[in-house]
PDB file of C-alpha atoms in Angstrom:
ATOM      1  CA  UNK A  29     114.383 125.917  91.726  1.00  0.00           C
ATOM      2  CA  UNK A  30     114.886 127.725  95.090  1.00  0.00           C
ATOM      3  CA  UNK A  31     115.312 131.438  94.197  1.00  0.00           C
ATOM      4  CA  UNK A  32     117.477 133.438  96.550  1.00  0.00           C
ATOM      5  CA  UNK A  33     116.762 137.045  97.546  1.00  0.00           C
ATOM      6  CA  UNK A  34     119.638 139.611  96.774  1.00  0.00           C
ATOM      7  CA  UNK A  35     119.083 141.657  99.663  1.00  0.00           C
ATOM      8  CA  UNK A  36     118.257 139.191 102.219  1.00  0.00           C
ATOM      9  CA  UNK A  37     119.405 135.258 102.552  1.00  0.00           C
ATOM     10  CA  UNK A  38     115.849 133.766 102.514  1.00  0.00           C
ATOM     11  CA  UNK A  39     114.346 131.376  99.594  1.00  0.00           C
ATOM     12  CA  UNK A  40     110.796 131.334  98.420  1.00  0.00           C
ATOM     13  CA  UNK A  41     109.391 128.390  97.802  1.00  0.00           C
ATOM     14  CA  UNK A  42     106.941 128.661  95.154  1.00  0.00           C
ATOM     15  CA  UNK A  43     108.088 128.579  91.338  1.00  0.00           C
ATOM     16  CA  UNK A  44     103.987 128.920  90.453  1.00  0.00           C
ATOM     17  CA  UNK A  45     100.893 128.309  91.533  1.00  0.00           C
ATOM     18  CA  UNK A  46     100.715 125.614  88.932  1.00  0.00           C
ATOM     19  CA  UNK A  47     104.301 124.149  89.370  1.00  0.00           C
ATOM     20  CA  UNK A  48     104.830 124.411  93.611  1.00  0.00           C
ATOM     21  CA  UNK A  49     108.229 123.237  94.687  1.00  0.00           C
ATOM     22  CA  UNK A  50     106.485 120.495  96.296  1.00  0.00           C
ATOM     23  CA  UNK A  51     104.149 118.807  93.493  1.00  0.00           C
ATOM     24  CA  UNK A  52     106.952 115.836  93.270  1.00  0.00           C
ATOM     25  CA  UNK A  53     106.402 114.937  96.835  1.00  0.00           C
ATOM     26  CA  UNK A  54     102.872 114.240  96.114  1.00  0.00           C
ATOM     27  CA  UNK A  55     104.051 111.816  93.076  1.00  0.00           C
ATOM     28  CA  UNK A  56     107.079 110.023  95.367  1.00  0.00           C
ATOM     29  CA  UNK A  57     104.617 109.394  98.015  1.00  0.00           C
ATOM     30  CA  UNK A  58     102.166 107.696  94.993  1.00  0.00           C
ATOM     31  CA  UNK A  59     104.892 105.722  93.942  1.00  0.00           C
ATOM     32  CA  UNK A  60     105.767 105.022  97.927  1.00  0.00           C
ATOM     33  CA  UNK A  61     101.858 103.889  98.475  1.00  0.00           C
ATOM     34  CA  UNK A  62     101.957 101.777  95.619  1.00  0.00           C
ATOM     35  CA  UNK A  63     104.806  99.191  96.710  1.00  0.00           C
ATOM     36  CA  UNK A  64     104.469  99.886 100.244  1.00  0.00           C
ATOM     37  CA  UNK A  65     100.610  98.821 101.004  1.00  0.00           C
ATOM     38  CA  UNK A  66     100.670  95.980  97.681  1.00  0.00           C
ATOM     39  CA  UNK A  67     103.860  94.593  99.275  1.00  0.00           C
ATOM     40  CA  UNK A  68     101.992  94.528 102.628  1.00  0.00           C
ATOM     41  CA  UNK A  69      99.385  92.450 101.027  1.00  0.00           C
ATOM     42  CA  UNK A  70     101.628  89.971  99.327  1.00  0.00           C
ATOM     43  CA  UNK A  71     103.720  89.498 102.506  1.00  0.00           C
ATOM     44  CA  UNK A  72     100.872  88.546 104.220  1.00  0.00           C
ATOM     45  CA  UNK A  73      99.246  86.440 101.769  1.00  0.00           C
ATOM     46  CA  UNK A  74     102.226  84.758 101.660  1.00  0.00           C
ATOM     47  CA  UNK A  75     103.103  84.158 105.662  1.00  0.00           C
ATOM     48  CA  UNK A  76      99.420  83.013 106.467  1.00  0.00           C
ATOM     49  CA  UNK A  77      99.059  80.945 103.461  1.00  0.00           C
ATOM     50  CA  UNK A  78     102.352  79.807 103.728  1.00  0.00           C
ATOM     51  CA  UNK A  79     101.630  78.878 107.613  1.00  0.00           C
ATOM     52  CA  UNK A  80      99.396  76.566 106.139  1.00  0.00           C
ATOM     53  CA  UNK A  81     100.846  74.528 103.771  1.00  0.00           C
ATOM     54  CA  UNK A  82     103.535  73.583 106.715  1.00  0.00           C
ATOM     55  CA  UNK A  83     100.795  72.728 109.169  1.00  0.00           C
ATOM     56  CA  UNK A  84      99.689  70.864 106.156  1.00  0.00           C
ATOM     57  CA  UNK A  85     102.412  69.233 104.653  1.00  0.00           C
ATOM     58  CA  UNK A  86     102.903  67.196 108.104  1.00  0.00           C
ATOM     59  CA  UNK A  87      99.975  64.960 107.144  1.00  0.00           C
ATOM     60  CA  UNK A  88     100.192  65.106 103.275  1.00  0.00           C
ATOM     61  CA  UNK A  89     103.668  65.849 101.889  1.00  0.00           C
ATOM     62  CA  UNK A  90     102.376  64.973  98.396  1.00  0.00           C
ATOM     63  CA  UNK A  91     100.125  67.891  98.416  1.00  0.00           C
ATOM     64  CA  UNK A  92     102.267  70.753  99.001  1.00  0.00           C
ATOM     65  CA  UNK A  93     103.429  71.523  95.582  1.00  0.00           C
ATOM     66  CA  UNK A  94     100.011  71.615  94.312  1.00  0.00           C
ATOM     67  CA  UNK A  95      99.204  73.920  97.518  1.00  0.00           C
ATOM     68  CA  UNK A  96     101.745  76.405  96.520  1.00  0.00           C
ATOM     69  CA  UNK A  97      98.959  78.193  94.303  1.00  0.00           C
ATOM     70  CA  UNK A  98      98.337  80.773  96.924  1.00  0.00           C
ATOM     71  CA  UNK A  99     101.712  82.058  97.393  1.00  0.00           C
ATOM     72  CA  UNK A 100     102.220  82.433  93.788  1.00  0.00           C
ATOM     73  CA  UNK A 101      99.066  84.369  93.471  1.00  0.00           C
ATOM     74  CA  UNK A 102     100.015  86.665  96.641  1.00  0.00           C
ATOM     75  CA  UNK A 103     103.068  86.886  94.823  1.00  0.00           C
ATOM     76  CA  UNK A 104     101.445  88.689  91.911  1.00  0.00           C
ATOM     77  CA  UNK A 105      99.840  91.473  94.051  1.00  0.00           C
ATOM     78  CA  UNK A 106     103.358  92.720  94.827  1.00  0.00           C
ATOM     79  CA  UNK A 107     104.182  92.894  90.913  1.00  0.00           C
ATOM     80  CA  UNK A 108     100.812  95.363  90.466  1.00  0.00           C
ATOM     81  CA  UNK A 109     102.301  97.511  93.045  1.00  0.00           C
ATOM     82  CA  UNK A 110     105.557  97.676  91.269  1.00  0.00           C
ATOM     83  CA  UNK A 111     104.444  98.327  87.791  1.00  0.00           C
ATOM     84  CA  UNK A 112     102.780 101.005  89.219  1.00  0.00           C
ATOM     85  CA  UNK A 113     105.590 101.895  91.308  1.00  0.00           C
ATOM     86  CA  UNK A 114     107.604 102.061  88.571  1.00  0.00           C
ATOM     87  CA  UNK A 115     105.642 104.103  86.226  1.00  0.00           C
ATOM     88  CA  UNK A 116     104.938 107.212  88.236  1.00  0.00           C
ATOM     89  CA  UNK A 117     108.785 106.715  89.286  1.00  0.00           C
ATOM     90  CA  UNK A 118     109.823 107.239  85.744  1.00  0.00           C
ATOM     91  CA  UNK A 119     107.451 110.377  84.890  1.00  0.00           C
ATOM     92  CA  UNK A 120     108.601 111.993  88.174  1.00  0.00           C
ATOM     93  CA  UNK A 121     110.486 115.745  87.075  1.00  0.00           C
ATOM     94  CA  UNK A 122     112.133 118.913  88.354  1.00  0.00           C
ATOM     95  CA  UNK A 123     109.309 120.696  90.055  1.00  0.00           C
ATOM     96  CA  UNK A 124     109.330 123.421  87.724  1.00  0.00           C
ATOM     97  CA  UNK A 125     107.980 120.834  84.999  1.00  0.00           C
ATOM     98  CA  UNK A 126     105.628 118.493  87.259  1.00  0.00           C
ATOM     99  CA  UNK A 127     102.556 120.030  87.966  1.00  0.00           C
ATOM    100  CA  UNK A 128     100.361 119.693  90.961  1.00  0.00           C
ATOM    101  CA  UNK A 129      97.650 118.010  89.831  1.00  0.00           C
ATOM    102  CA  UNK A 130      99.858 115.727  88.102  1.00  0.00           C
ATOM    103  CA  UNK A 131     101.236 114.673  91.749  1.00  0.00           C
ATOM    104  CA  UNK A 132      97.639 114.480  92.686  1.00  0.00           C
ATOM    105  CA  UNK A 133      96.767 111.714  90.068  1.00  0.00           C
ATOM    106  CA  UNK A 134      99.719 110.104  90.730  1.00  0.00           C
ATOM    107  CA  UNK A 135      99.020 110.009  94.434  1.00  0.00           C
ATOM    108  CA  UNK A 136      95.906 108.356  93.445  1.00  0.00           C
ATOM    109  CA  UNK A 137      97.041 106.359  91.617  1.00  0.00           C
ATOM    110  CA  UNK A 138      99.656 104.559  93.876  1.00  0.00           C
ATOM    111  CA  UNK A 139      97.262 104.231  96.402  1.00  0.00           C
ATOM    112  CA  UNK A 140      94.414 103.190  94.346  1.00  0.00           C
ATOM    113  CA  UNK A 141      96.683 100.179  93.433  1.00  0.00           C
ATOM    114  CA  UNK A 142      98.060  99.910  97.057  1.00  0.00           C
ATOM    115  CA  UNK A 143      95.142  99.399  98.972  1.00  0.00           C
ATOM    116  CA  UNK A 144      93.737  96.819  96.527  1.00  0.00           C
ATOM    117  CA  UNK A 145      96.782  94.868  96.500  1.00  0.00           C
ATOM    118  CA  UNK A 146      96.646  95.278 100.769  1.00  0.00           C
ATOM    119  CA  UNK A 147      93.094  93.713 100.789  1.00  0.00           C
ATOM    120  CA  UNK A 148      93.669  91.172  97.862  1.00  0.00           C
ATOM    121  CA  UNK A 149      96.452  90.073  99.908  1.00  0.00           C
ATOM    122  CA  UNK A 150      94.682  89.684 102.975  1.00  0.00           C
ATOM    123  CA  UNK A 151      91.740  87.958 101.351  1.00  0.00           C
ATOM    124  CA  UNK A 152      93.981  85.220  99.768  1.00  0.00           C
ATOM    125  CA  UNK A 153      96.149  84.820 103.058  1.00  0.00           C
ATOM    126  CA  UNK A 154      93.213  84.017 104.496  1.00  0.00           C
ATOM    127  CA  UNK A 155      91.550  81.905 102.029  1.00  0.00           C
ATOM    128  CA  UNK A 156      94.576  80.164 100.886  1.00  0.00           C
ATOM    129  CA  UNK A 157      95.184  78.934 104.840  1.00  0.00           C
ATOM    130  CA  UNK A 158      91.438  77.630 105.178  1.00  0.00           C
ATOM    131  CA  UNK A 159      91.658  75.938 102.100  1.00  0.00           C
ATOM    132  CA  UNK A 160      94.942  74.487 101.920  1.00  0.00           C
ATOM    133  CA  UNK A 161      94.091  72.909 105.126  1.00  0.00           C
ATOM    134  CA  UNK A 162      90.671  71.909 104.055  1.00  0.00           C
ATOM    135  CA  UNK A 163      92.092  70.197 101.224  1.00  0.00           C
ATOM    136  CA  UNK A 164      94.217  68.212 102.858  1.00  0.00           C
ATOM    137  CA  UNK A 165      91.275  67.060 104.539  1.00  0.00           C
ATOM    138  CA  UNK A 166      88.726  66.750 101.651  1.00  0.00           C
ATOM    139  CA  UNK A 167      90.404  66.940  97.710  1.00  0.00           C
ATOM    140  CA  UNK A 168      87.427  68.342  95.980  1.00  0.00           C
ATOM    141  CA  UNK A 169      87.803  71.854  98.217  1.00  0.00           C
ATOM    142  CA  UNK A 170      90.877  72.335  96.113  1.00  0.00           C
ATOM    143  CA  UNK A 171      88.605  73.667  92.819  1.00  0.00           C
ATOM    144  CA  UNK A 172      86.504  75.801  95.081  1.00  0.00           C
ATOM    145  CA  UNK A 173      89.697  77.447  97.047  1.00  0.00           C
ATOM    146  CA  UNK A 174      91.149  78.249  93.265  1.00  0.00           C
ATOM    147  CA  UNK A 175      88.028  79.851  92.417  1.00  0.00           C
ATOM    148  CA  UNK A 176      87.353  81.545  95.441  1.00  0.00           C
ATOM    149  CA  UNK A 177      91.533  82.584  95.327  1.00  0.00           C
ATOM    150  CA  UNK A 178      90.736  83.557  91.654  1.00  0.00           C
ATOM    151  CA  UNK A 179      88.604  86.266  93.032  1.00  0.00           C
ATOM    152  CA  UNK A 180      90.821  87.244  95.391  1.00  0.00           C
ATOM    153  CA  UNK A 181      93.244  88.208  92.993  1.00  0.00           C
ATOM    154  CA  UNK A 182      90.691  89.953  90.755  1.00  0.00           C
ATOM    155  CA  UNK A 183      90.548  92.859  93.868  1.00  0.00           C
ATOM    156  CA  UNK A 184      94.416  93.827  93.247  1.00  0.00           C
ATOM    157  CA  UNK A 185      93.478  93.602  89.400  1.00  0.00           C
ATOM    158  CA  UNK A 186      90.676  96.245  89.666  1.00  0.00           C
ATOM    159  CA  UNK A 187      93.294  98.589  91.466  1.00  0.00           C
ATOM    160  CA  UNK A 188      95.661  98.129  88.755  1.00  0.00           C
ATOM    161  CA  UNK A 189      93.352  99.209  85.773  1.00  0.00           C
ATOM    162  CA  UNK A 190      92.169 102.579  87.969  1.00  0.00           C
ATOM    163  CA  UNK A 191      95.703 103.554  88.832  1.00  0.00           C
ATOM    164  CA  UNK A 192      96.799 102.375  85.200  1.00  0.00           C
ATOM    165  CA  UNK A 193      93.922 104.592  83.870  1.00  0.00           C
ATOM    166  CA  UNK A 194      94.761 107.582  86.418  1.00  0.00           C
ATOM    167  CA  UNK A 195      98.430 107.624  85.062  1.00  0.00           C
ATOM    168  CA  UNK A 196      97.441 108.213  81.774  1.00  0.00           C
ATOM    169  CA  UNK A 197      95.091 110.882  82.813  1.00  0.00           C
TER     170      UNK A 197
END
């Protein structure tokens, strides 16, 4: 795709203005965004609700497979981050046949899904601690946390219909 010059040893870079050399960068760093920041937000949701159920589990032992609901869900957020991941992976081409605003949307994409699965993550860390713990304390929190965790997860959901949508674009 690099073109070299007969009478002099430099390389131009652009095959079009349609097809640049460097449109695939824009869909690598898509795919990048998409695991990176929803991988983030799982690993977090995971430590700080995990961090929980142990403080927890001192106290009530009995509880802490019925407290694992918010690792499983921050679990999850990862997987919309690799779907994603995954799809503008497998549509990424030679430069001369990926177009820039293709790179664009799959920029978008990635980090339409990334960043929701970063904040879902951090919103059911952070609920999942509080209400692990509070259950312990008080039983009937637990419906409450699963609804409130519920909604949390809904956040990473909404980022992977948009970058789902943008993909098809």
């Amino acid at each position: 795709f690099l073109r070299k010059n007969t009478t002099k040893t430099t390389y131009t870079m652009a095959l079009s203005e349609e097809n640049p050399v460097y449109s695939p960068f824009f869909g690598v760093m898509g795919a990048a965004a998409a695991i990176i920041f929803s991988a983030l937000g799982a690993a977090y949701g995971t430590a700080k609700s995990g961090t929980g159920i142990a403080a927890m589990s001192v106290m009530r032992p009995e509880l802490i497979m019925k407290s694992i609901i918010p690792v499983v869900m921050a679990g999850i957020i990862a997987i919309y981050g690799l779907v994603v991941a995954v799809l503008i992976a497998g549509s990424l081409d030679e430069p001369s046949k990926y177009p820039l605003y293709k790179g664009f949307i799959h920029l978008g994409a990635g980090l339409a899904v990334g960043f929701s699965g970063l904040a879902a993550g951090f919103a059911i860390g952070i609920v999942g601690d509080a209400g692990v713990r509070g259950t312990a304390q008080q039983p009937r929190l637990f419906v409450g946390m699963i609804l409130i965790l519920i909604f949390a997860e809904v956040l990473g959901l909404y980022g992977l219909i948009v970058a789902i949508y943008l993909y098809t674009k």
